[in-house]
Short mmCIF file of C-alpha atoms in Angstrom, two decimals:
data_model
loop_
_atom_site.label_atom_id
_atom_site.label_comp_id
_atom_site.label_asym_id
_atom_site.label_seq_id
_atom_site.Cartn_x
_atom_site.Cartn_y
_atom_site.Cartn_z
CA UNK A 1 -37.58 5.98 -24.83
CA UNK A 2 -41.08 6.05 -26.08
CA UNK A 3 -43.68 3.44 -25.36
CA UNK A 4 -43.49 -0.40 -26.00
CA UNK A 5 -46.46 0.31 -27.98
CA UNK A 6 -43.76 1.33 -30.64
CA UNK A 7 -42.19 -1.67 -31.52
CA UNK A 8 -44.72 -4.16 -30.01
CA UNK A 9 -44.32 -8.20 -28.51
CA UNK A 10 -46.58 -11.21 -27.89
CA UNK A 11 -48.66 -11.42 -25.07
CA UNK A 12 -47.81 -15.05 -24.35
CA UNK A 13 -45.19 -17.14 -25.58
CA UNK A 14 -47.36 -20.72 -26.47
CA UNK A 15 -45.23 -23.39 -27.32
CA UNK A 16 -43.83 -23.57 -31.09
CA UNK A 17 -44.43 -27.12 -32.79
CA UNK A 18 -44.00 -25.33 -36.16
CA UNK A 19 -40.53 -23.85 -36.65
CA UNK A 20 -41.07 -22.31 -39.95
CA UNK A 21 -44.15 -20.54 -38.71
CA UNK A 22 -42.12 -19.34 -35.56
CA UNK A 23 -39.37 -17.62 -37.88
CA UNK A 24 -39.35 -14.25 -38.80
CA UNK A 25 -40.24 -12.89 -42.26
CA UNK A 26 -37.84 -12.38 -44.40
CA UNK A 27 -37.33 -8.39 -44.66
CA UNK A 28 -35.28 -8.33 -47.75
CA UNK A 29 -32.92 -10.40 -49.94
CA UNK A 30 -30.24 -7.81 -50.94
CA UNK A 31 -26.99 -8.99 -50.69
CA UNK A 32 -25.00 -7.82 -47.22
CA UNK A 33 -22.07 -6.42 -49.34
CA UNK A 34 -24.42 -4.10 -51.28
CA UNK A 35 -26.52 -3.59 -48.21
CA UNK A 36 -25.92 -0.10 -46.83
CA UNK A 37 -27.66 -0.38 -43.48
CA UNK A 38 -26.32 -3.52 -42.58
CA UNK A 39 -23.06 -2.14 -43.65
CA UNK A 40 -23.66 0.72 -41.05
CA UNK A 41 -24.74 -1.37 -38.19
CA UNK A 42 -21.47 -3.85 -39.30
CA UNK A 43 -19.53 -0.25 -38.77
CA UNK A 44 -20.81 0.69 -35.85
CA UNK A 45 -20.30 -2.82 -34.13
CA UNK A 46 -16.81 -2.81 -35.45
CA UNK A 47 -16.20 0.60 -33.49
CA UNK A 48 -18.23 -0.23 -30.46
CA UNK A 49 -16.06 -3.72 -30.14
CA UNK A 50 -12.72 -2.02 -30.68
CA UNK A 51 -13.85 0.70 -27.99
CA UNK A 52 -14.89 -2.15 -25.17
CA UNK A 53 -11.29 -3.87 -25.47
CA UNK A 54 -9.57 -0.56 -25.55
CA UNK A 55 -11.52 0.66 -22.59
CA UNK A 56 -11.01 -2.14 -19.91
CA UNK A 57 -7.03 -1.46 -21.33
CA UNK A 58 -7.62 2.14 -20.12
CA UNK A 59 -9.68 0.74 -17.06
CA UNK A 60 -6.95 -1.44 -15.92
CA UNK A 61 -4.03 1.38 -16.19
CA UNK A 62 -5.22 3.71 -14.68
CA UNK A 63 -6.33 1.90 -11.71
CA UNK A 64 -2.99 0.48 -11.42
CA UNK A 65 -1.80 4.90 -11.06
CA UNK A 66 -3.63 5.16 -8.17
CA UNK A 67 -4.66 1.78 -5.97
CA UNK A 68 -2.86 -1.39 -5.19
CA UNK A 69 -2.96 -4.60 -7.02
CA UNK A 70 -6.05 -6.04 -5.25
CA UNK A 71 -8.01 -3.03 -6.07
CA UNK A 72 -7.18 -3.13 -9.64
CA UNK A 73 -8.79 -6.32 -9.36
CA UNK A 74 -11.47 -5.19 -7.57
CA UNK A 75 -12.17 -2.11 -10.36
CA UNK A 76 -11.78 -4.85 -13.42
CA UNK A 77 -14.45 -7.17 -11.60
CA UNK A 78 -16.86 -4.77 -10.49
CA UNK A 79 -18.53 -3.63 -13.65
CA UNK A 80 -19.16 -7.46 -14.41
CA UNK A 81 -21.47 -7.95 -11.15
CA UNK A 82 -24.36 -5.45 -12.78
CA UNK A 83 -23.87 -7.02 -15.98
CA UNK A 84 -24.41 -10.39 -15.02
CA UNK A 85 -27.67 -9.88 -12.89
CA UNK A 86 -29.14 -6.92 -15.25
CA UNK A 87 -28.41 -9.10 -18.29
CA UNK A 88 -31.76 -10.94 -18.92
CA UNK A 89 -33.75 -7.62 -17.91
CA UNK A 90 -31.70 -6.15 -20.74
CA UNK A 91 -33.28 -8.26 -23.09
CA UNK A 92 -36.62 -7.95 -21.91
CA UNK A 93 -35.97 -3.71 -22.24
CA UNK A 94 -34.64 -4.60 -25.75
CA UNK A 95 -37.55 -6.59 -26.80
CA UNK A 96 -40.14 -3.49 -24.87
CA UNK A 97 -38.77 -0.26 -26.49
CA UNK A 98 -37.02 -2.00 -29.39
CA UNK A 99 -33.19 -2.55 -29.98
CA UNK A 100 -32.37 0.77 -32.36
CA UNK A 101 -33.35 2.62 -29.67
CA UNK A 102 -32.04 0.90 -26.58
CA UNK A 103 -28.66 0.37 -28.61
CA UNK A 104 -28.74 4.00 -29.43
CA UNK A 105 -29.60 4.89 -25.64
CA UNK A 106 -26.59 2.82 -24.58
CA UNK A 107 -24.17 4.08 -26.44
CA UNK A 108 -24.84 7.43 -25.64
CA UNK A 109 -24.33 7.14 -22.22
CA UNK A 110 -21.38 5.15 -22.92
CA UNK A 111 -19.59 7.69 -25.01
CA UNK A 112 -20.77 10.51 -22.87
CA UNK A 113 -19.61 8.70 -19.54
CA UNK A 114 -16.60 7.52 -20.91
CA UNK A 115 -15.60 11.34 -22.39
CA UNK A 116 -16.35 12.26 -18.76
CA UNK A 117 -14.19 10.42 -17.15
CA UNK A 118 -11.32 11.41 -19.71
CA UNK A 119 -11.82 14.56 -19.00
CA UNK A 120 -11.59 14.28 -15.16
CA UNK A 121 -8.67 12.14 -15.15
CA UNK A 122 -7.19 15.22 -17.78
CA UNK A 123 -7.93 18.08 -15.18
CA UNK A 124 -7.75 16.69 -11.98
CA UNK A 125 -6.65 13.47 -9.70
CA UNK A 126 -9.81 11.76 -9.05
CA UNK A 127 -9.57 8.45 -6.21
CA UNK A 128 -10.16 5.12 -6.63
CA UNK A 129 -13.92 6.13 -6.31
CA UNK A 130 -14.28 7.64 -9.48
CA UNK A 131 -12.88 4.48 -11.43
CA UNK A 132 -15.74 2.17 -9.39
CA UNK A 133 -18.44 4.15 -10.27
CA UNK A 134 -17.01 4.12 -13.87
CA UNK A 135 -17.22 0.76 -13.67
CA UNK A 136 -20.12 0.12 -12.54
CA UNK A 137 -22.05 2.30 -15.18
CA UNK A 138 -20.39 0.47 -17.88
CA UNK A 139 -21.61 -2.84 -16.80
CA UNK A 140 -24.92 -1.81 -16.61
CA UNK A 141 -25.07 0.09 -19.75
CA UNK A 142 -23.89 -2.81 -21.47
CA UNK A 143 -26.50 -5.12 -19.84
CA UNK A 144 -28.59 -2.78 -21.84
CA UNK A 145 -26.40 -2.88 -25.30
CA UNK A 146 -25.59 -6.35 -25.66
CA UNK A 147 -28.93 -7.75 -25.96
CA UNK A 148 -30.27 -4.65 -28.07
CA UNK A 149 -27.50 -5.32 -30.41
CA UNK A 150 -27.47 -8.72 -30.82
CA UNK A 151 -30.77 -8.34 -31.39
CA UNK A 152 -30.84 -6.34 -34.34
CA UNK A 153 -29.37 -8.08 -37.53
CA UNK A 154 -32.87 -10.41 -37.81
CA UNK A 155 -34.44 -6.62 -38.49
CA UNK A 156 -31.62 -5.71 -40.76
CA UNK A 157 -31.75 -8.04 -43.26
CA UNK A 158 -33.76 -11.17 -45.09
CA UNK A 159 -32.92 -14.80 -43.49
CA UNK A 160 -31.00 -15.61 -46.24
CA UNK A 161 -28.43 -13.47 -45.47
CA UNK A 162 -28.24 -14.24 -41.77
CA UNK A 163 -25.59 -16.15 -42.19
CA UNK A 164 -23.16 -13.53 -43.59
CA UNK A 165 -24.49 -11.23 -41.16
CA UNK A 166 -23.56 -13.77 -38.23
CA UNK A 167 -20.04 -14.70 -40.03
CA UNK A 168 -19.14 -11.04 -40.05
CA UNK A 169 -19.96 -10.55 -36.59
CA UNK A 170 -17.46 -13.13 -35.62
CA UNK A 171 -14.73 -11.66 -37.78
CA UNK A 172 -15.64 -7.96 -36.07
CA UNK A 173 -15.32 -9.55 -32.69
CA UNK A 174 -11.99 -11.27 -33.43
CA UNK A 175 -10.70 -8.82 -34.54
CA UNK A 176 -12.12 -6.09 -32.07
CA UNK A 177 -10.36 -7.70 -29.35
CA UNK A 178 -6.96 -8.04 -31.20
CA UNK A 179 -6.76 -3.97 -32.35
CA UNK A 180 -8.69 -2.16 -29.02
CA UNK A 181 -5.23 -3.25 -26.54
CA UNK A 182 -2.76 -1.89 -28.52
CA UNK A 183 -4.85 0.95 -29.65
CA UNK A 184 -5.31 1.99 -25.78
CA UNK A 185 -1.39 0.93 -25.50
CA UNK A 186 -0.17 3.61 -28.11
CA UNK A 187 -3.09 6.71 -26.98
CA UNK A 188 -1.49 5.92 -23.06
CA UNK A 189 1.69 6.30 -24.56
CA UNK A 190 0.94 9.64 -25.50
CA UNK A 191 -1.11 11.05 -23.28
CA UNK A 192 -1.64 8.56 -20.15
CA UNK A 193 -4.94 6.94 -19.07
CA UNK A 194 -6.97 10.32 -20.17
CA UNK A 195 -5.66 10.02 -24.00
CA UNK A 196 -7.35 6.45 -24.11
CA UNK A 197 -10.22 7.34 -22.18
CA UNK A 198 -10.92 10.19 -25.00
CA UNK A 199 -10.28 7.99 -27.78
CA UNK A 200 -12.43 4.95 -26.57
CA UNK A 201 -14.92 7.71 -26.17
CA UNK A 202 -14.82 9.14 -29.21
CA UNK A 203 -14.93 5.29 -30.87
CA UNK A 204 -18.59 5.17 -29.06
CA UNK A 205 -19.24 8.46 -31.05
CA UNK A 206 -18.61 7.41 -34.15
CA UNK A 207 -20.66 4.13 -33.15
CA UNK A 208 -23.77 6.38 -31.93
CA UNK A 209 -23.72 8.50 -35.33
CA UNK A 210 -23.60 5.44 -37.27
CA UNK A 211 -26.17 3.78 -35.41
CA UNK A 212 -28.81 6.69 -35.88
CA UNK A 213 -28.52 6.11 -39.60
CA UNK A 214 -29.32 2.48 -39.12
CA UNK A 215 -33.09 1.36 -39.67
CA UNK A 216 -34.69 -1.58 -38.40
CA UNK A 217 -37.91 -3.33 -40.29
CA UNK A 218 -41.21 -3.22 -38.37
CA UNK A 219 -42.35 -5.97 -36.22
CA UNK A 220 -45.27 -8.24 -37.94
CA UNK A 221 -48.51 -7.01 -36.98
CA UNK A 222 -49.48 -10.65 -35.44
CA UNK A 223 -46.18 -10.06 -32.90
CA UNK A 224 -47.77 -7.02 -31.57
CA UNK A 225 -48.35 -6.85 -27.88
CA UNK A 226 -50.85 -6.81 -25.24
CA UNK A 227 -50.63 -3.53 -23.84
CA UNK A 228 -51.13 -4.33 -19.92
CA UNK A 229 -47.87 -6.82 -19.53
CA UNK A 230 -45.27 -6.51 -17.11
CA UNK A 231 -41.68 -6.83 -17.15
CA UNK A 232 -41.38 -9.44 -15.00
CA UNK A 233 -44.28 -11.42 -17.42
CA UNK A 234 -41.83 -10.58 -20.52
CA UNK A 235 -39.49 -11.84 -18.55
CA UNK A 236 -41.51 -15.49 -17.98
CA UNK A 237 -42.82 -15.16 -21.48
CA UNK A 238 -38.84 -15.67 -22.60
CA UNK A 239 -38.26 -18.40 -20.72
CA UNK A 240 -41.81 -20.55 -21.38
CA UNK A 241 -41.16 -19.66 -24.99
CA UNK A 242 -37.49 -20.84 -24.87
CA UNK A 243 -38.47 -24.40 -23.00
CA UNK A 244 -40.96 -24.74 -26.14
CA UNK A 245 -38.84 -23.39 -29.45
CA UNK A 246 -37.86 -26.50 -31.16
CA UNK A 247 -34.68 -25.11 -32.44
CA UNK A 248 -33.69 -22.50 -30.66
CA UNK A 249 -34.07 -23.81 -26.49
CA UNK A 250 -31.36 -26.87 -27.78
CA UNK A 251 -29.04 -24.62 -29.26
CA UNK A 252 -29.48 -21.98 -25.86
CA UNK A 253 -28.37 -24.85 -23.75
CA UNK A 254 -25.99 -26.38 -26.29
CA UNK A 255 -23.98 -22.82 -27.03
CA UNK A 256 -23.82 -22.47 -23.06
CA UNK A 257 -22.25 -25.84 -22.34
CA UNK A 258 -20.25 -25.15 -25.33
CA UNK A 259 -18.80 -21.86 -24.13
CA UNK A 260 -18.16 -23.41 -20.81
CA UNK A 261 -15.90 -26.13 -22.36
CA UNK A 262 -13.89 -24.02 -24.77
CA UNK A 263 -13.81 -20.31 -23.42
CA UNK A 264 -11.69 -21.10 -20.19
CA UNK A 265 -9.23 -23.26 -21.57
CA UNK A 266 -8.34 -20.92 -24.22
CA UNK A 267 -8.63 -17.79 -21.64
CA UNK A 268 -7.00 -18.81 -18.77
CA UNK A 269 -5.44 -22.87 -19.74
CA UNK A 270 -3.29 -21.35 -22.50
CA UNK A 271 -1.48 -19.53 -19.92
CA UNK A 272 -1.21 -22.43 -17.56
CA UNK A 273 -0.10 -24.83 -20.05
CA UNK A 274 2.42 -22.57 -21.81
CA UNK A 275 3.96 -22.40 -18.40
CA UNK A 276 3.61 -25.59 -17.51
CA UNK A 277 5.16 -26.81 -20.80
CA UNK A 278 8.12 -24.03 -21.00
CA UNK A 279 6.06 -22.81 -23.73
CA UNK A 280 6.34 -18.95 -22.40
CA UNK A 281 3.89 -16.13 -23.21
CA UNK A 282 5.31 -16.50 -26.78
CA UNK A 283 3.87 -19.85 -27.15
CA UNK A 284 0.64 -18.99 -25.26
CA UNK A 285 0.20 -16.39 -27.80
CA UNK A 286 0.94 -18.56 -30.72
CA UNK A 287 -1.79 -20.99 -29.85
CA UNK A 288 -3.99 -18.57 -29.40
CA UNK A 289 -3.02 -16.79 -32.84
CA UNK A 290 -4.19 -20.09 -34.33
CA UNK A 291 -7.38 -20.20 -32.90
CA UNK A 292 -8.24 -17.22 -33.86
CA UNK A 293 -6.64 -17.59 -37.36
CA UNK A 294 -9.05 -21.23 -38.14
CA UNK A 295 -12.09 -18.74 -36.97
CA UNK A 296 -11.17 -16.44 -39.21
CA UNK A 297 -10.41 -18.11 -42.14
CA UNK A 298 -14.14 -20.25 -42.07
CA UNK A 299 -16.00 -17.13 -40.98
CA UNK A 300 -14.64 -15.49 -44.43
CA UNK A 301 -15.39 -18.82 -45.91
CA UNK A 302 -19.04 -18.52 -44.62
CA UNK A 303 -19.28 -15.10 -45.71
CA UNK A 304 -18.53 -16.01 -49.53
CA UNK A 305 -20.87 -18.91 -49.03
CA UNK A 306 -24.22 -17.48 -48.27
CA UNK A 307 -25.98 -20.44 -47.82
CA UNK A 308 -25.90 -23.59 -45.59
CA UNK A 309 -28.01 -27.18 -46.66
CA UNK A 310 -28.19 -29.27 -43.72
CA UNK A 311 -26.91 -26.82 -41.45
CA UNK A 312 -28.40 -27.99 -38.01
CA UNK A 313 -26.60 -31.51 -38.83
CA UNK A 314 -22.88 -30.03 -39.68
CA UNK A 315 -23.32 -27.75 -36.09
CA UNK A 316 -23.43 -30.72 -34.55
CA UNK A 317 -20.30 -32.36 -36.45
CA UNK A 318 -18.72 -29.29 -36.09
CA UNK A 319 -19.42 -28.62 -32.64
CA UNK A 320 -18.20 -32.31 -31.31
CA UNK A 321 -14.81 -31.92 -33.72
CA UNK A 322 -13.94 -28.27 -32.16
CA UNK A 323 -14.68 -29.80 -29.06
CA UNK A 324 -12.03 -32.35 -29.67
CA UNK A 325 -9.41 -29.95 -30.48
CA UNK A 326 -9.47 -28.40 -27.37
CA UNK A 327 -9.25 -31.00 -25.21
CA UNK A 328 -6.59 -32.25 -27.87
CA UNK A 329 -4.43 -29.02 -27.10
CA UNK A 330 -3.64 -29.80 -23.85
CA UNK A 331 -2.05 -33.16 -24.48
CA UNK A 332 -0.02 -32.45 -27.13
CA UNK A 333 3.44 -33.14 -26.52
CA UNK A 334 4.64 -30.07 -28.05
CA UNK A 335 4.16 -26.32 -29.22
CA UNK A 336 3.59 -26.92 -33.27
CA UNK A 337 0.98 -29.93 -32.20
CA UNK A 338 -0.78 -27.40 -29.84
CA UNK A 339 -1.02 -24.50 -32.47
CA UNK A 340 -2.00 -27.16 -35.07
CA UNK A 341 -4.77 -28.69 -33.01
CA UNK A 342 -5.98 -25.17 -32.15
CA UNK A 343 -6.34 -24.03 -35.57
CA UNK A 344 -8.09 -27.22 -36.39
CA UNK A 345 -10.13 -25.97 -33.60
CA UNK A 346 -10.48 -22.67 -34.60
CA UNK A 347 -11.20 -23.14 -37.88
CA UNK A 348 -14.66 -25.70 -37.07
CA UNK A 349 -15.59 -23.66 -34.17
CA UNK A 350 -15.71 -20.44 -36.77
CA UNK A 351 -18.21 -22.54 -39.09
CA UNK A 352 -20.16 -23.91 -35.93
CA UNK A 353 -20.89 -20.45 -34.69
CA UNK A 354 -21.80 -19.20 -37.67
CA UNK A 355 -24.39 -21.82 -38.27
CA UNK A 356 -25.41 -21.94 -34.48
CA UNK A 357 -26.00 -17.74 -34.55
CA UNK A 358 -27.79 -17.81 -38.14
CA UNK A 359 -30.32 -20.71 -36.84
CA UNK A 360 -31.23 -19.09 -33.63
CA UNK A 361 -31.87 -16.20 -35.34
CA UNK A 362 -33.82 -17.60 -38.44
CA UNK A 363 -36.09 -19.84 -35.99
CA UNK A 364 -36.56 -16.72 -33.19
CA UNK A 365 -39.85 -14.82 -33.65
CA UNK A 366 -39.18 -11.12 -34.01
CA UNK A 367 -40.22 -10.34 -30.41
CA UNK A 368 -38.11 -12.43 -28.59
CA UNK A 369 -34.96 -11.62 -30.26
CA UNK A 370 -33.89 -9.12 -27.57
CA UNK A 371 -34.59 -12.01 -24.70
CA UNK A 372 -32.46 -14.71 -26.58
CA UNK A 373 -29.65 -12.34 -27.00
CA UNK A 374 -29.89 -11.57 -23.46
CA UNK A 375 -29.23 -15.55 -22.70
CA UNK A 376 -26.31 -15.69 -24.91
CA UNK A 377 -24.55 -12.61 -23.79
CA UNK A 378 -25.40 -13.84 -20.07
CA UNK A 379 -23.99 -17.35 -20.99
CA UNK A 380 -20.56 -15.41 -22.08
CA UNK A 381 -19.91 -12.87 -19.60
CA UNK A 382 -21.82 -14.13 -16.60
CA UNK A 383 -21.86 -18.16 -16.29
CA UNK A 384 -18.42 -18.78 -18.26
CA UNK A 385 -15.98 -16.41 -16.41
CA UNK A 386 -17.27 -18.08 -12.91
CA UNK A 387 -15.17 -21.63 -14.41
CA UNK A 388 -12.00 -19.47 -14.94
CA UNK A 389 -10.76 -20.04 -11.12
CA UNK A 390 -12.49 -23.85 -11.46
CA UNK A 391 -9.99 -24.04 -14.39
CA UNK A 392 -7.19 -22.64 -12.78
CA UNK A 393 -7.77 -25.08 -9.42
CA UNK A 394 -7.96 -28.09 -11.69
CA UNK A 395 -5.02 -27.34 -13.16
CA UNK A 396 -3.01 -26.93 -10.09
CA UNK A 397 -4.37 -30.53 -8.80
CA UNK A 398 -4.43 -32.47 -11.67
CA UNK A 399 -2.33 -30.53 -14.80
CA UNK A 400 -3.34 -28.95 -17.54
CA UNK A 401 -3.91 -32.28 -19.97
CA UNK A 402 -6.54 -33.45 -18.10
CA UNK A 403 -7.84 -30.80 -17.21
CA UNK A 404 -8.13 -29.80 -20.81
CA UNK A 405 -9.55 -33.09 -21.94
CA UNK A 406 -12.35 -32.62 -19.13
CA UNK A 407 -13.32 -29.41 -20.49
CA UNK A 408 -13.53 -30.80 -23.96
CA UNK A 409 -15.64 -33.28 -22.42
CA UNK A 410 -18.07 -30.20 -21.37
CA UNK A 411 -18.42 -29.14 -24.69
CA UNK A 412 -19.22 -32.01 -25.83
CA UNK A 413 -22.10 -32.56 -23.73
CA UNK A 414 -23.36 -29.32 -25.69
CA UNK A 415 -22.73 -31.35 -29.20
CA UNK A 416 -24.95 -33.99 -27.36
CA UNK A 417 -27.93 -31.67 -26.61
CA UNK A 418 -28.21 -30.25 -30.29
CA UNK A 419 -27.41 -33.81 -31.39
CA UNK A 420 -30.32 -35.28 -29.25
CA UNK A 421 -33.01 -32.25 -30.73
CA UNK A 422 -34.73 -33.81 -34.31
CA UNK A 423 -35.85 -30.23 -34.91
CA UNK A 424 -31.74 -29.07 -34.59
CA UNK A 425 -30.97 -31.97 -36.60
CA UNK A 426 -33.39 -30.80 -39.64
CA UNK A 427 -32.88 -26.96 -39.09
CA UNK A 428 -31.69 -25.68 -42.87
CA UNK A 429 -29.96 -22.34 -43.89
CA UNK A 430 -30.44 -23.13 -47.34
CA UNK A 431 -33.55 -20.80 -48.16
CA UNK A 432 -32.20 -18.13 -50.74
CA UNK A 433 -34.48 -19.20 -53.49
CA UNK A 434 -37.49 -19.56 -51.24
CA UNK A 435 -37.49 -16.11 -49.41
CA UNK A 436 -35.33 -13.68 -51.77
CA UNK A 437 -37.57 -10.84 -52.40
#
């Protein structure tokens, strides 16, 4: 990596009365479907998301070929730990040296590491050992790669186009997770845990070479940094500027209670409540087939749309109505109510993520992207997956209704944040005209 220097940040982060004047400048207005670098960077996301869910598939076998139970357990948690704790340090790196190159960094090592490993499990029969350390590298490469990457669409495009940026995102994650299992399923079945070690490999790749082509805009020359800062001052500067961002410190806090409300139950109560219900994994899957459908189908929707007046208000709706459903899935008396609630569910949380991804962006001065991606991916794979035993302990004392409604309840309590923030309230997407170029 070359110096910060590079691809400068604030000294200070002062506190932001004025969220227009916080936002970044708009790079350029060209539509994303006509866009070639975002197109590249939408690509390379695409492969890199495909190649996570395949490789904790490929984690998980071959663990289970040569340890017990509990230390397949132990392999699938163990990358998480460095993860979690390197997370907000990944942002501040991100934000330092710039996101093309820490994303590129990244997924180097993760290609190369995970090719590595293919190729030992190929040629020889390596312990338990060899699968920790492989797990542990992974988590803290992607402490690195999930800020950096998150990071990056603000840089690849105009603000008016955030939005479809964002939308897309979610449909490349959705869909990620639903083709990297059975993609890792059919390489095992031809050539064991090796085969879908190579091909999640070569996925990060074809990611890498995709993501040299991509180019990122400059920062403004009134974002670039003192050069005598620390880390551990980037690190403060994140948080002060955070506490003072009108827009974007309520919809931080908001899209963490959120997450903690409607990740679990879908995760982990699904499960419970199919079995508690009679449902079986057929019905578990169907709900969650719904959800996923309603996100889906508004993401598209979002997509086509562009633009979004009023868009801080209709999070809010949006956010308090998902947040209904999924308390409302766990007291429905039957399978067809459950799907039908979830889709309901699905389908607003879709248009409230959009919105709530496109406003933190368009209100997050260049700098700081890398350190506000860092708190979102932290609030998704570090504070959430800590409430998936909570979940399954409530459920075992109380059932799975209440327990749903309770989480509901939690997500709500995000709605109320964003609610209770004038600046969220007013926060517009509808800027085309304005900013086009």
């Amino acid at each position: 990596m070359t110096s910060r220097a590079d691809e400068p940040r604030p000294d200070v982060a002062p506190p932001v009365p004025d969220t227009a004047a916080a936002a970044p400048a708009v790079v350029r207005s060209t539509p994303v479907q006509r866009d070639g670098n975002v197109l590249r960077w939408l690509a390379a996301y695409t492969l890199s998301v495909v190649g996570d869910a395949a490789y904790f598939v490929a984690l998980g076998w071959a663990a289970q070929k040569v340890a017990g139970p509990a230390q397949v357990g132990l392999v699938m948690a163990v990358g998480a730990i460095p993860r979690a704790i390197l997370m907000l340090g990944g942002g501040v790196i991100a934000d330092r040296f710039g996101p093309r190159r820490v994303v590129i960094s990244s997924d180097a090592v993760r290609a190369v590491v995970i090719l590595a490993a293919a190729a030992a499990l190929a040629f020889t029969t390596p312990g338990l050992w060899l699968l920790v350390a492989l797990a542990l590298v992974f988590g803290m490469v992607d402490a690195l790669f999930m800020p950096a990457v998150g990071a990056m669409p603000p840089r690849l495009t105009g603000r008016d186009q955030l939005m479809r940026v964002q939308s897309l995102r979610n449909l490349v994650q959705r869909s990620g997770h639903i083709a990297g299992p059975p993609l890792a399923g059919f390489s095992m079945g031809l050539g064991g845990p090796a085969a879908a070690f190579a091909v999640t490999g070569v996925l990060f790749a074809l990611s890498l070479v995709l993501l040299v082509a991509v180019r990122l805009a400059p920062l403004p020359p009134e974002e670039r940094p003192a050069v005598d800062s620390t880390a551990r001052r980037d690190l403060v500067d994140g948080i002060v500027y955070l506490r003072h961002e009108p827009v974007v410190g309520p919809l931080v806090l908001s899209g963490l209670l959120s997450m903690i409300g409607c990740i679990p139950p879908m995760a982990v109560g699904v499960i419970l409540l199919a079995e508690e219900r009679g449902w079986g994994p057929a019905g578990g899957a169907w709900v969650n087939a719904a959800l996923s459908a309603g996100v889906c189908t508004t993401s598209l929707l979002l997509v086509v749309r562009g633009r979004f007046a009023r868009a801080g208000h209709w999070h809010n709706v949006t956010l308090i109505v998902a947040s209904a459903g999924i308390g409302l899935i766990g007291v429905m008396p039957n399978l067809g109510l459950a799907a039908a609630a979830a889709l309901v569910s699905g389908m607003v949380s879709g248009l409230c993520g959009g919105l709530s991804m496109a406003l933190m962006q368009s209100n997050t001065a260049l700098a700081f992207q890398g350190r506000v991606a860092s708190v979102q991916a932290l609030s998704a794979v570090g504070i959430t997956p800590v409430m998936f035993p909570v979940f399954g302990l409530l459920v075992e004392a109380w059932g799975a209704g209440p327990t749903f409604l309770l989480f509901g309840c939690i997500s709500m309590l995000g709605a109320t944040v964003s609610t209770a923030s004038r600046a969220v309230r007013h926060a517009d997407l509808d800027f085309a005209p304005r900013d086009a170029a």
